[in-house]
mmCIF file of C-alpha atoms in Angstrom:
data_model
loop_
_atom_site.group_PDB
_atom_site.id
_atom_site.type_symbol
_atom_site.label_atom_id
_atom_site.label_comp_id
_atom_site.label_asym_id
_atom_site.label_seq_id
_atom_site.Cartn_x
_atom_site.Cartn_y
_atom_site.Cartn_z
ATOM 1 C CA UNK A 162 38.074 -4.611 4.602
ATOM 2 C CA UNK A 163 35.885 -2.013 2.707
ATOM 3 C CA UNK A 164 33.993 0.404 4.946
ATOM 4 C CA UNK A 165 30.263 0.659 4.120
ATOM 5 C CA UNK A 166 28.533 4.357 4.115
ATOM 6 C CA UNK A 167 25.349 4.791 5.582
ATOM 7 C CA UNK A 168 23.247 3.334 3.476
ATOM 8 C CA UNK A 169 25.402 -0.253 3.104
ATOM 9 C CA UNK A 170 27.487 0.575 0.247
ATOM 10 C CA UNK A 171 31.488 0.598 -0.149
ATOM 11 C CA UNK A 172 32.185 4.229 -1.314
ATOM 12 C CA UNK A 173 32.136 7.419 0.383
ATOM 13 C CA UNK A 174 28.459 9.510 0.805
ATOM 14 C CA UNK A 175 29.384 12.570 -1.509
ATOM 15 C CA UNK A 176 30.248 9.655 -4.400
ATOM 16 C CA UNK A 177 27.303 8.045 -3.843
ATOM 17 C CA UNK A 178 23.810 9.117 -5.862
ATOM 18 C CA UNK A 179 20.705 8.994 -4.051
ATOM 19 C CA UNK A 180 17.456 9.364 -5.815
ATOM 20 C CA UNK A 181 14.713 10.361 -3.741
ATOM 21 C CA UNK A 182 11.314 9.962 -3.953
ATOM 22 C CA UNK A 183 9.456 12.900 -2.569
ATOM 23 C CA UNK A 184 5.770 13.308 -2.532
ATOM 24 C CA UNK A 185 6.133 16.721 -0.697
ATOM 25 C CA UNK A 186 5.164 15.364 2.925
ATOM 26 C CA UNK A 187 7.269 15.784 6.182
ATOM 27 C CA UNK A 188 8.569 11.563 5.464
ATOM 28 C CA UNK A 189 10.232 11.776 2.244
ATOM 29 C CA UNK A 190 11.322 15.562 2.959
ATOM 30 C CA UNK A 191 13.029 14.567 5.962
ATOM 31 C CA UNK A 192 14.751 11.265 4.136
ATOM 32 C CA UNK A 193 16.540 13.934 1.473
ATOM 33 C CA UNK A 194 17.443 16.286 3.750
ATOM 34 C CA UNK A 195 18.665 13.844 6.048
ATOM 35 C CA UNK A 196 21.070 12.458 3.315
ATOM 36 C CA UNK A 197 21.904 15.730 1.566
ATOM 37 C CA UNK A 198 23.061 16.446 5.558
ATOM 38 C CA UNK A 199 25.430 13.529 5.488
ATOM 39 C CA UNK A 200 26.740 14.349 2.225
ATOM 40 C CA UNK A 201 25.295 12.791 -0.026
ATOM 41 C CA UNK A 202 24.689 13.444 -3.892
ATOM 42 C CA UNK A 203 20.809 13.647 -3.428
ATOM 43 C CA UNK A 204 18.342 13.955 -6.371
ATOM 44 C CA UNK A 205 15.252 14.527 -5.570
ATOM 45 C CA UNK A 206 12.246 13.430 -8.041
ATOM 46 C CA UNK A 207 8.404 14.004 -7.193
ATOM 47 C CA UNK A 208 6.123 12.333 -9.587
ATOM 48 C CA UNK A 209 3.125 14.401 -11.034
ATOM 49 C CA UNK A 210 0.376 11.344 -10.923
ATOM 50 C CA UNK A 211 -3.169 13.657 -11.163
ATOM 51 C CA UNK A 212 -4.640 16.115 -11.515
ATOM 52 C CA UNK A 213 -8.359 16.973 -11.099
ATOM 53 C CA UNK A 214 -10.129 20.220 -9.753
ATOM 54 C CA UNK A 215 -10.761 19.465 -5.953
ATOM 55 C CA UNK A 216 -7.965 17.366 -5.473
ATOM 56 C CA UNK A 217 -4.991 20.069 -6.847
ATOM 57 C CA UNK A 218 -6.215 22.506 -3.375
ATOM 58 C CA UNK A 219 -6.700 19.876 -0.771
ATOM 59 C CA UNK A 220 -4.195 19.200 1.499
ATOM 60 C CA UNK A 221 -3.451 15.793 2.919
ATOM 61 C CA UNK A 222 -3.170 14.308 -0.499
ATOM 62 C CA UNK A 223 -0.043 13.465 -2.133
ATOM 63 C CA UNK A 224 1.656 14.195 -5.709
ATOM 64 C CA UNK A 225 -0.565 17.560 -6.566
ATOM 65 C CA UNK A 226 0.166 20.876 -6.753
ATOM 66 C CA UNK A 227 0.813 22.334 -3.725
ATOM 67 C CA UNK A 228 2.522 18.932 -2.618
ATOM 68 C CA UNK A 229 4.882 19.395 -5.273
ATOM 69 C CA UNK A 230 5.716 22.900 -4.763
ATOM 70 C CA UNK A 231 6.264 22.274 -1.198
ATOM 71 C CA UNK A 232 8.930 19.347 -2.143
ATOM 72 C CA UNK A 233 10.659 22.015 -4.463
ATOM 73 C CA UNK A 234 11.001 24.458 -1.420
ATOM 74 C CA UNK A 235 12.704 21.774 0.565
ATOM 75 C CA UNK A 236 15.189 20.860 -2.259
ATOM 76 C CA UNK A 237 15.837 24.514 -2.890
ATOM 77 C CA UNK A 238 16.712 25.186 1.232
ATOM 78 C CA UNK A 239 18.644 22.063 1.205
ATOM 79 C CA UNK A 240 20.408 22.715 -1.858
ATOM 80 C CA UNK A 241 20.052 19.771 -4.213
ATOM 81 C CA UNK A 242 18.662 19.014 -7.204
ATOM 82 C CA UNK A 243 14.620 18.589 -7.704
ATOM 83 C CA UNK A 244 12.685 17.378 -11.147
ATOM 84 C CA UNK A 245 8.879 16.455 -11.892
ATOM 85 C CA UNK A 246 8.025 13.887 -13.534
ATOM 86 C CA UNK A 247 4.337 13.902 -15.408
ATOM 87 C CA UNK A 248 3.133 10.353 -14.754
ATOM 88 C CA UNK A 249 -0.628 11.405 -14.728
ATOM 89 C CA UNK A 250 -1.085 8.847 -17.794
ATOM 90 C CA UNK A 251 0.571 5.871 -16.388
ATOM 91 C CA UNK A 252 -0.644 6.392 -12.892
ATOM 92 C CA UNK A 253 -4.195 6.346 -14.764
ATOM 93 C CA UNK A 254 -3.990 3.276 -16.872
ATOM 94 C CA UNK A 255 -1.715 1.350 -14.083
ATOM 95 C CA UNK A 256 -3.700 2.400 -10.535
ATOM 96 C CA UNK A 257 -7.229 4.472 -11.364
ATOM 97 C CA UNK A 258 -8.442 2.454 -13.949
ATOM 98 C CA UNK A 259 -7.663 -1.099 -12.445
ATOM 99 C CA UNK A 260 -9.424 0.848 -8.793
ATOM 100 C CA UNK A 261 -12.800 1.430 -10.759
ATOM 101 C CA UNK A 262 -12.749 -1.642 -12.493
ATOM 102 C CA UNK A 263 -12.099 -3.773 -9.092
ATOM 103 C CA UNK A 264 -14.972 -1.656 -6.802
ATOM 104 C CA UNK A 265 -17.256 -2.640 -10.434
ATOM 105 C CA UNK A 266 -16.263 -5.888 -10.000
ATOM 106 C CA UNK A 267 -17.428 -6.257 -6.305
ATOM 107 C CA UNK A 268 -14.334 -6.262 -4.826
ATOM 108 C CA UNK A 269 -12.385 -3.566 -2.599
ATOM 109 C CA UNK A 270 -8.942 -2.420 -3.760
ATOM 110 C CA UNK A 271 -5.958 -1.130 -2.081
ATOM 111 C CA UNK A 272 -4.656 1.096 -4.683
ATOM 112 C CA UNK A 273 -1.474 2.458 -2.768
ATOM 113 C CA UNK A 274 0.275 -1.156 -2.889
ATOM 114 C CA UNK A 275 -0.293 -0.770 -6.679
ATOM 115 C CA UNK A 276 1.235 2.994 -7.103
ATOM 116 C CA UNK A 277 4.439 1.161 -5.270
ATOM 117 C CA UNK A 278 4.570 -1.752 -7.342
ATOM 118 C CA UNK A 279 3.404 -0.332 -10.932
ATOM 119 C CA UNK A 280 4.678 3.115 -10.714
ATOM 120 C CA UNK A 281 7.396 4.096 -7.478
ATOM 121 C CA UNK A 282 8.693 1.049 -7.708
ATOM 122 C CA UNK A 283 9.260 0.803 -11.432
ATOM 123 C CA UNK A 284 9.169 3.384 -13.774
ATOM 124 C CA UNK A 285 10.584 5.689 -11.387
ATOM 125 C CA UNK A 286 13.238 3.254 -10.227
ATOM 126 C CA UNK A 287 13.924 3.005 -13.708
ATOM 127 C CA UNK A 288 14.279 6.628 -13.887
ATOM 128 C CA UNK A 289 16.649 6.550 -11.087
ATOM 129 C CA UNK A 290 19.170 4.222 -12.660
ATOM 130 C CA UNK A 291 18.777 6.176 -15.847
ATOM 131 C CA UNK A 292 20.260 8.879 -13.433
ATOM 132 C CA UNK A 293 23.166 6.894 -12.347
ATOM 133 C CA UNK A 294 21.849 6.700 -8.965
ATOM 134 C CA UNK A 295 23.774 4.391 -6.675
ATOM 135 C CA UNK A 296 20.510 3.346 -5.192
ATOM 136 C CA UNK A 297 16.751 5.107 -4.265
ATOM 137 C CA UNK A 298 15.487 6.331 -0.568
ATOM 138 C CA UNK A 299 11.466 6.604 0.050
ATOM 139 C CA UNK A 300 10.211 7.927 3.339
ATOM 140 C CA UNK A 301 7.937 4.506 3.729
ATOM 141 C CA UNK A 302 7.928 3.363 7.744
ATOM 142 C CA UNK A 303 9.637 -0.172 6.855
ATOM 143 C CA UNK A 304 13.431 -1.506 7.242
ATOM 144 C CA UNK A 305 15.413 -2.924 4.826
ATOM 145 C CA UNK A 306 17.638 -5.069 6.953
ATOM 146 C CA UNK A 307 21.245 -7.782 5.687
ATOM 147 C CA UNK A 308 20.239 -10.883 6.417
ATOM 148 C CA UNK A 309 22.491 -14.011 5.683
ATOM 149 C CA UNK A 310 21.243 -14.563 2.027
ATOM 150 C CA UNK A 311 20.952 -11.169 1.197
ATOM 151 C CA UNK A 312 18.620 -7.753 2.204
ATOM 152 C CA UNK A 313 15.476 -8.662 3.717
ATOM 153 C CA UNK A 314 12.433 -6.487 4.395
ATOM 154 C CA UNK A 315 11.170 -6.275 8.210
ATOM 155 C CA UNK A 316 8.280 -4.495 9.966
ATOM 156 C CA UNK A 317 8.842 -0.605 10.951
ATOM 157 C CA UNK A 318 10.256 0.114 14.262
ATOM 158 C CA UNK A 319 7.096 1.948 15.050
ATOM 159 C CA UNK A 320 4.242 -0.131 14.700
ATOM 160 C CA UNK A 321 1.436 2.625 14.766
ATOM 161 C CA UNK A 322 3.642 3.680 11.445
ATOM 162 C CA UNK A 323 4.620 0.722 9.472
ATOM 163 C CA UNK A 324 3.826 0.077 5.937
ATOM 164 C CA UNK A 325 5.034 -3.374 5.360
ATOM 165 C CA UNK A 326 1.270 -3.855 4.287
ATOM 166 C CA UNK A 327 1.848 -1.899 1.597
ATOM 167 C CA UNK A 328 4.851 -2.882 0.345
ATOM 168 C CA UNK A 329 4.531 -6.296 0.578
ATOM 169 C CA UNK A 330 5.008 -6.823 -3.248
ATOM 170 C CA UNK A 331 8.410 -5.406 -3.562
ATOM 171 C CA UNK A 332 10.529 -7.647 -5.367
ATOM 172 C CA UNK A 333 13.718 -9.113 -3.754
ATOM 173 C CA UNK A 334 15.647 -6.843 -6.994
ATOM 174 C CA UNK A 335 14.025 -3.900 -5.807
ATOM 175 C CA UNK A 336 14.733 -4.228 -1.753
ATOM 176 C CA UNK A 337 18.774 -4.679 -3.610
ATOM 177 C CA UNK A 338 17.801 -1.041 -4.666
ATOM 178 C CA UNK A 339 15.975 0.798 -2.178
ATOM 179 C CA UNK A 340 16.340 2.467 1.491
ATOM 180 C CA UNK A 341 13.897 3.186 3.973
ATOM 181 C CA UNK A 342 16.298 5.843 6.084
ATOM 182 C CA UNK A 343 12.566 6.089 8.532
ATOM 183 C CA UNK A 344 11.937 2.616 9.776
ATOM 184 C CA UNK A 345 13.650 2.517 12.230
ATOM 185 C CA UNK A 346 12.484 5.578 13.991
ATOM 186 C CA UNK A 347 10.604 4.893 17.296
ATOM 187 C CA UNK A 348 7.483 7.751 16.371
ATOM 188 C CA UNK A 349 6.741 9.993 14.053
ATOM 189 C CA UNK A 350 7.766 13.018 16.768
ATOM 190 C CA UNK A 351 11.270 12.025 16.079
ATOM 191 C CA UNK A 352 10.559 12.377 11.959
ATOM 192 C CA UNK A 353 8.934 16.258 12.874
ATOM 193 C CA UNK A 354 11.903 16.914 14.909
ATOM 194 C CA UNK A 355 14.523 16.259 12.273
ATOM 195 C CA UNK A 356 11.993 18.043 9.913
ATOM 196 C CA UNK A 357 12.237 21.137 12.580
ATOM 197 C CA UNK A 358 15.894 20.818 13.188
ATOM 198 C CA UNK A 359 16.369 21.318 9.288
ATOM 199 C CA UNK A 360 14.288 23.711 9.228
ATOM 200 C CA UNK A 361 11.918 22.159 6.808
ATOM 201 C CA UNK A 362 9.076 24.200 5.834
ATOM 202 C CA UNK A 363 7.016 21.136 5.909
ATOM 203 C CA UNK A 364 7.491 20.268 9.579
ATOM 204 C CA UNK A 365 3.694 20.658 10.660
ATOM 205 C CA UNK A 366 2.300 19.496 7.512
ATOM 206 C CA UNK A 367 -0.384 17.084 8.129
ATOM 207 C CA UNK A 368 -0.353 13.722 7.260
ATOM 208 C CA UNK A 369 -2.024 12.788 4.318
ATOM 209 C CA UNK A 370 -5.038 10.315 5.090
ATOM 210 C CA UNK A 371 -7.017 9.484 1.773
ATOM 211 C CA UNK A 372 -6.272 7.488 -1.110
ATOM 212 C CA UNK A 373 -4.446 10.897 -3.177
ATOM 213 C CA UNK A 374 -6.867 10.982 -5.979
ATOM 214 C CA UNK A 375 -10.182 10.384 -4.040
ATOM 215 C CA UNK A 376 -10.779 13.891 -2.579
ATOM 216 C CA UNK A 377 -12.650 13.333 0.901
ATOM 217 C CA UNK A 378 -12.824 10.566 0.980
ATOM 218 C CA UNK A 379 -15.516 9.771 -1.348
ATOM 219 C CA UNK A 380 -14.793 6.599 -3.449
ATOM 220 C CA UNK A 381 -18.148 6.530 -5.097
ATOM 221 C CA UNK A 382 -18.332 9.887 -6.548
ATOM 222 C CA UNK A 383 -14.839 9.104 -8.104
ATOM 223 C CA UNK A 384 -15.699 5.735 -9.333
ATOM 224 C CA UNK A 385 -18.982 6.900 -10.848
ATOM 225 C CA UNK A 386 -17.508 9.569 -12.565
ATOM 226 C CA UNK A 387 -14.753 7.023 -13.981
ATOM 227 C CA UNK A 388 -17.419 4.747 -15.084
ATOM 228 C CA UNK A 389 -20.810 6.103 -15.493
ATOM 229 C CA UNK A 390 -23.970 4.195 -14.546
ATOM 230 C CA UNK A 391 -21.725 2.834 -11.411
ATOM 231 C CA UNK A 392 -24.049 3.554 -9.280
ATOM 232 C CA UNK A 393 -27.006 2.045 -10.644
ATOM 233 C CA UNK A 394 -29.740 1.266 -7.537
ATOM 234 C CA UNK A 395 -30.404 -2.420 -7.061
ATOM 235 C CA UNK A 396 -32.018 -4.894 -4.789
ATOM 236 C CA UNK A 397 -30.425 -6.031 -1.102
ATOM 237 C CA UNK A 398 -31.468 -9.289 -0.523
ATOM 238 C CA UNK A 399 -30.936 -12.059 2.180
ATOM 239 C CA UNK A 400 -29.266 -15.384 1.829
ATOM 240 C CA UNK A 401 -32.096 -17.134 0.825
ATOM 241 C CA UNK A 402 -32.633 -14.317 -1.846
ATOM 242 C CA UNK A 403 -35.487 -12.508 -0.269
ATOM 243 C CA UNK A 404 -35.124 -9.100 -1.141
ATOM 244 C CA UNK A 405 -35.200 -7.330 2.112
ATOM 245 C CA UNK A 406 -34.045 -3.523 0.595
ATOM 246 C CA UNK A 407 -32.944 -1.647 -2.278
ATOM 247 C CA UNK A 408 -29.521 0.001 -2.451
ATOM 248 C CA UNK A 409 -27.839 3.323 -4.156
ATOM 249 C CA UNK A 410 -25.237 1.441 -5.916
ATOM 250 C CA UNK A 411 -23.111 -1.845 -5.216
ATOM 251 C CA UNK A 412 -20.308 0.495 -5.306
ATOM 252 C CA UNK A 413 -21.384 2.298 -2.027
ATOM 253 C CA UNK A 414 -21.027 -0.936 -0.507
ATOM 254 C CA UNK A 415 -17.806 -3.387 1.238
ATOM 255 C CA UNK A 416 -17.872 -7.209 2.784
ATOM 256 C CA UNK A 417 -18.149 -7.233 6.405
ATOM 257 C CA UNK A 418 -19.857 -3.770 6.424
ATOM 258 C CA UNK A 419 -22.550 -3.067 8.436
ATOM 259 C CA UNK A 420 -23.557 0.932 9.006
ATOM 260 C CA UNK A 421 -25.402 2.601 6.044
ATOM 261 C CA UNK A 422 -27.036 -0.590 4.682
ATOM 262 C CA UNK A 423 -30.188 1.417 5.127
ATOM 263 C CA UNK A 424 -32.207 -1.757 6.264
ATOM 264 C CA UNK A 425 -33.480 -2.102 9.233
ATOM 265 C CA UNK A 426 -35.906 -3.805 12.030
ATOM 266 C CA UNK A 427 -35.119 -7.667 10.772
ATOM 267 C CA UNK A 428 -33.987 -8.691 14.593
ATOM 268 C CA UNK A 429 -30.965 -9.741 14.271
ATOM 269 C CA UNK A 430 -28.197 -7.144 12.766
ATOM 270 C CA UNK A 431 -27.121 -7.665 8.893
ATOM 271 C CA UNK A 432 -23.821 -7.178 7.485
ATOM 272 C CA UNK A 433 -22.826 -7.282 3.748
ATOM 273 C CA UNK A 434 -21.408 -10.608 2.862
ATOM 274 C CA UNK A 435 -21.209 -10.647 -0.379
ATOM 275 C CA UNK A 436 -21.267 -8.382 -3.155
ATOM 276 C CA UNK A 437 -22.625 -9.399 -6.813
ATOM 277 C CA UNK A 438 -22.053 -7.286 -9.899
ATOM 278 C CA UNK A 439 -23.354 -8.777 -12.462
ATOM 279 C CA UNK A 440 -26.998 -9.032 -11.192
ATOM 280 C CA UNK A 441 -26.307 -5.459 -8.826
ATOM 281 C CA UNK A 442 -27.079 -7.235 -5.801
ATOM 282 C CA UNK A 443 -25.886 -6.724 -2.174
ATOM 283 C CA UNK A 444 -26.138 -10.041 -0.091
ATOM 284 C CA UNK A 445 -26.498 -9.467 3.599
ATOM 285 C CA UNK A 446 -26.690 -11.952 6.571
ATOM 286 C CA UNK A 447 -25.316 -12.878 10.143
ATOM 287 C CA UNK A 448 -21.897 -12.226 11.343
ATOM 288 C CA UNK A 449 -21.292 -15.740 11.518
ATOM 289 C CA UNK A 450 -21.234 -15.774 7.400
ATOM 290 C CA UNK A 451 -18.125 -13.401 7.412
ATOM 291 C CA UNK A 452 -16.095 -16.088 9.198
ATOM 292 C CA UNK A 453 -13.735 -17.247 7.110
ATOM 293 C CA UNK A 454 -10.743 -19.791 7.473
ATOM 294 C CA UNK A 455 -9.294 -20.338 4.380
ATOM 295 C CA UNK A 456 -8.258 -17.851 1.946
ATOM 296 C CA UNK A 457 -6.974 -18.289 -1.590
ATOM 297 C CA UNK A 458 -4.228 -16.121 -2.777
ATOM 298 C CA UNK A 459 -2.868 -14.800 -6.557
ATOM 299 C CA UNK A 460 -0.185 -13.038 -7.517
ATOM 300 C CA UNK A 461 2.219 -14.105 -4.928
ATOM 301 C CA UNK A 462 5.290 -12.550 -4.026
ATOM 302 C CA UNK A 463 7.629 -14.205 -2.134
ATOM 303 C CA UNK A 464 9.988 -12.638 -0.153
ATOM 304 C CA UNK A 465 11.598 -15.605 1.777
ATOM 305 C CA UNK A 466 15.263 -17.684 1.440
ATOM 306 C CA UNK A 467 14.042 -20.577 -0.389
ATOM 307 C CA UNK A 468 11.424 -20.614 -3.550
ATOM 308 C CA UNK A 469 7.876 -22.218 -2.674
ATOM 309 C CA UNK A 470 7.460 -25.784 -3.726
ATOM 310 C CA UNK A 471 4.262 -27.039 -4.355
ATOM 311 C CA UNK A 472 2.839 -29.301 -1.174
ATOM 312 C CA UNK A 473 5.110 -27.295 1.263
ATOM 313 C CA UNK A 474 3.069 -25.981 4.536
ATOM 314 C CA UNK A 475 4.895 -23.023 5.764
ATOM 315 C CA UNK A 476 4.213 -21.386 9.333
ATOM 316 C CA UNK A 477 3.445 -17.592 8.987
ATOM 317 C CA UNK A 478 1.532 -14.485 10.628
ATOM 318 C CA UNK A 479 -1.098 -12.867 7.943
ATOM 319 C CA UNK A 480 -2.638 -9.519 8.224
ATOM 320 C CA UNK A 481 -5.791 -9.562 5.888
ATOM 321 C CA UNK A 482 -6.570 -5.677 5.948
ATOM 322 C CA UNK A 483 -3.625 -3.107 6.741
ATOM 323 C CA UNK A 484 -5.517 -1.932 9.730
ATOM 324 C CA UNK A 485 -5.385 -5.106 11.383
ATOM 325 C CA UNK A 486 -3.069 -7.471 13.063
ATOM 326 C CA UNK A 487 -1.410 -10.390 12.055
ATOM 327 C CA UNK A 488 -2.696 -13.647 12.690
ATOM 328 C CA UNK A 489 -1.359 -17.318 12.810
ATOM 329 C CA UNK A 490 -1.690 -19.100 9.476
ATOM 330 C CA UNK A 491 -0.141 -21.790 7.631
ATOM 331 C CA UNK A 492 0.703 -21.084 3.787
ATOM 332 C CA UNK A 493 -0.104 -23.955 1.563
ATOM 333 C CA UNK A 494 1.493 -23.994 -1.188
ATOM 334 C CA UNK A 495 -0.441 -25.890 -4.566
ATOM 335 C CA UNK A 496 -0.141 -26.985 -7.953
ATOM 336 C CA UNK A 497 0.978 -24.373 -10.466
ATOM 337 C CA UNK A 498 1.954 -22.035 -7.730
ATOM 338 C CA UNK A 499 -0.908 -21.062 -6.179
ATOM 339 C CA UNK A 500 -1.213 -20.356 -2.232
ATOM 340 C CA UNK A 501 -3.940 -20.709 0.466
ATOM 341 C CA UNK A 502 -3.983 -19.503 3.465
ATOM 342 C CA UNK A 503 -5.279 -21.526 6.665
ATOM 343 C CA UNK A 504 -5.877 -19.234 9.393
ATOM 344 C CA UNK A 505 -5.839 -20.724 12.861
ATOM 345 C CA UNK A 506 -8.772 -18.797 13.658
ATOM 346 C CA UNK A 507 -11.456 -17.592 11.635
ATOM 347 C CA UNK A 508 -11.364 -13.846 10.478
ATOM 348 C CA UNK A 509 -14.271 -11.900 9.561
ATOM 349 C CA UNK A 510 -14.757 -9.710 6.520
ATOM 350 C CA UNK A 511 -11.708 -10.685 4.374
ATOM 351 C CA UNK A 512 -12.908 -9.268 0.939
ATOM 352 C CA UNK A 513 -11.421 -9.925 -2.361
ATOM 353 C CA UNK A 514 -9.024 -7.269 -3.814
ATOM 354 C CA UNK A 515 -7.313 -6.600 -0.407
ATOM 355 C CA UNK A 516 -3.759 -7.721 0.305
ATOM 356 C CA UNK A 517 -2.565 -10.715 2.157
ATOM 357 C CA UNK A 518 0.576 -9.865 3.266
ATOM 358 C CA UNK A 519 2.920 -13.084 5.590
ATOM 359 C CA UNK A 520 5.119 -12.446 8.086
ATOM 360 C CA UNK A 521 7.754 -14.597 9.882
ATOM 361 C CA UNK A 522 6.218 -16.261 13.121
ATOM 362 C CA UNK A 523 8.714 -15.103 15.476
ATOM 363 C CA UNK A 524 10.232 -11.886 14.083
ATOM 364 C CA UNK A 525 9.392 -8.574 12.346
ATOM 365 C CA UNK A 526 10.634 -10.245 9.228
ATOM 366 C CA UNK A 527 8.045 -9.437 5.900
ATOM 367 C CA UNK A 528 7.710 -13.227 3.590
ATOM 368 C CA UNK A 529 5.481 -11.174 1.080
ATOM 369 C CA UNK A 530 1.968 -11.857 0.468
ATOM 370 C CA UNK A 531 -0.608 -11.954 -2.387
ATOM 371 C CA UNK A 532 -3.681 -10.471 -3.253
ATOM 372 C CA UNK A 533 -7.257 -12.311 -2.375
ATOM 373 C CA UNK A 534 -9.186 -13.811 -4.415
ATOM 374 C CA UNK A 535 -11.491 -15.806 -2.118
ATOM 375 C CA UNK A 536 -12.345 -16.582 1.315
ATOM 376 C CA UNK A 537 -14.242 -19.721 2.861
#
């Protein structure tokens, strides 16, 4: 019987290439110098994605200047190999441009699961066969686990860490591919101590907590510098299309919000329920219009044993927004592949461009998801 390494395949660690995917935070730091540790033939590749005035100084941010010079100090302590790859051009046409053009279109985005799918997940896994690699490690909080027909992806140990939200689109001939050394890690504590115990440089780094080429936060400024006029003022108006307000911009604005509408003193509160484009027009009303029950799905990616068949009603969880749990749902599967989602209990605020992502009912197992398109 063949004895499997660490990472699940038949030869020994220092014969085995591991490309790693390092952003320059403590996660994908610790994940190379975890496997350079076990022996390992670790390369490690950070990928230069932008590059715009504030955002090269601020910290918290991934795939900028200092991020990439700390990710060289690591590989240079550890003693493996470290290259940069200049994807500013395809992170722009693949990620920042689709961003803008989704917030224009009235709906809200979630471009990290499109970096993963369009860029990490492709070009540079394409990169890392180029190298010969045997297969590539990320420091994502998710578990790649051997199921009976094959790897399966499954929910981080941790749940105040996992990313299965954002990964939901990875391809069943990618999860062949990739590791997640992290996910099964009970906190991040235990990822700072190995990062102290290898005497990483990057052990207190914060975590990064924006989107990595919106500097503080501020979508707006970013999208109206993308696309100018983006912010053009328009009219708020009410169901019945009284117009009860102006507004700053219909990008400044997301379904289900409710602070910073700047209207006020119409008894009962307002949230945003819909956001129109093409006329610049927020809709507000009631809380009770954000309910919604069904939810139709495109661009599915299915992650489960069997293909979907149209007419099939499949049992599943469904988280709607990564900061939220999952919910019981049945998947219905129609004509020409499409999915909709019946949630067992209404959910308020789902907004188009966010990620539906399905889980098994009874484990930590991920079934994939798609991206929303609707919600009634």
């Amino acid at each position: 019987m063949t004895t499997l390494n660490s990472l699940g395949l038949p030869k020994a660690p220092a014969d085995t290439r591991v490309v790693v995917a390092m952003s320059g935070g403590v996660d994908s730091s610790v994940v190379a110098a975890m496997l350079k540790d076990e022996g390992y033939d670790v390369v490690g590749i950070t990928l230069q994605l932008y590059d715009h005035g504030a955002a090269l100084a601020k910290k918290g941010a991934c795939c900028a200047g200092q991020d990439i010079h700390d990710a060289r100090r690591v590989a240079e302590a550890m003693g493996f190999a470290h290259y940069v790859l200049d994807y500013e051009n395809t992170f722009r046409e693949a990620v920042i441009d689709e961003f803008a053009d989704a917030y224009l279109a009235g709906a809200t985005p979630v471009p990290c699961i499109r970096c993963n799918e369009r860029v990490k997940f492709k070009d540079l896994m394409a990169t890392a066969r180029e190298l010969e690699a045997d297969c590539m490690a990320t420091g994502h909080y998710i578990q790649r686990k051997m199921g009976p027909r094959g790897p399966e992806l499954h929910s981080a140990a941790d749940p105040n860490r996992d990313q299965s939200y954002f990964l939901f689109s990875t391809t069943p001939a990618q999860l062949a591919f990739l590791r997640f050394p992290l996910g099964h890690l009970s906190s991040k504590s235990e990822t700072r101590a190995l990062a102290a115990r290898y005497g990483l440089s990057v052990a207190d780094k914060p975590d990064s907590q924006d989107i990595c080429f919106v500097p503080n936060g501020n979508y707006a400024a970013v999208i109206e510098k993308l696309r100018p006029g983006a912010a053009d003022p328009g009219e708020i108006v009410d169901l019945a299309g009284n117009v009860v307000g102006t507004h700053r911009g219909v990008i400044h604005y997301t379904v289900g919000q409710r602070r910073g509408i700047g209207i006020g003193g119409l008894g009962e509160p307002l949230y945003v329920v819909k956001l129109d484009p093409e006329t610049r027009r927020v809709i507000v009303g009631p809380k009770a219009e954000l309910a919604a029950r069904f939810i139709a799905l495109k661009e599915i990616n299915w992650l489960g044993d069997d293909p979907l068949a149209e007419g099939q009603q499949i049992p599943v969880r469904v988280r709607v927004r990564s900061t939220r749990p999952p919910r019981d749902a049945l998947l219905h599967v129609r004509s020409g592949g499409t999915v909709e989602v019946e949630l067992h209990e209404p959910e308020e605020g789902v907004s188009p461009g966010q990620a539906c992502v399905f889980y098994a009912p009874a484990s930590s197992r991920v079934l994939g998801g798609g991206w929303i398109a609707g919600a009634r």
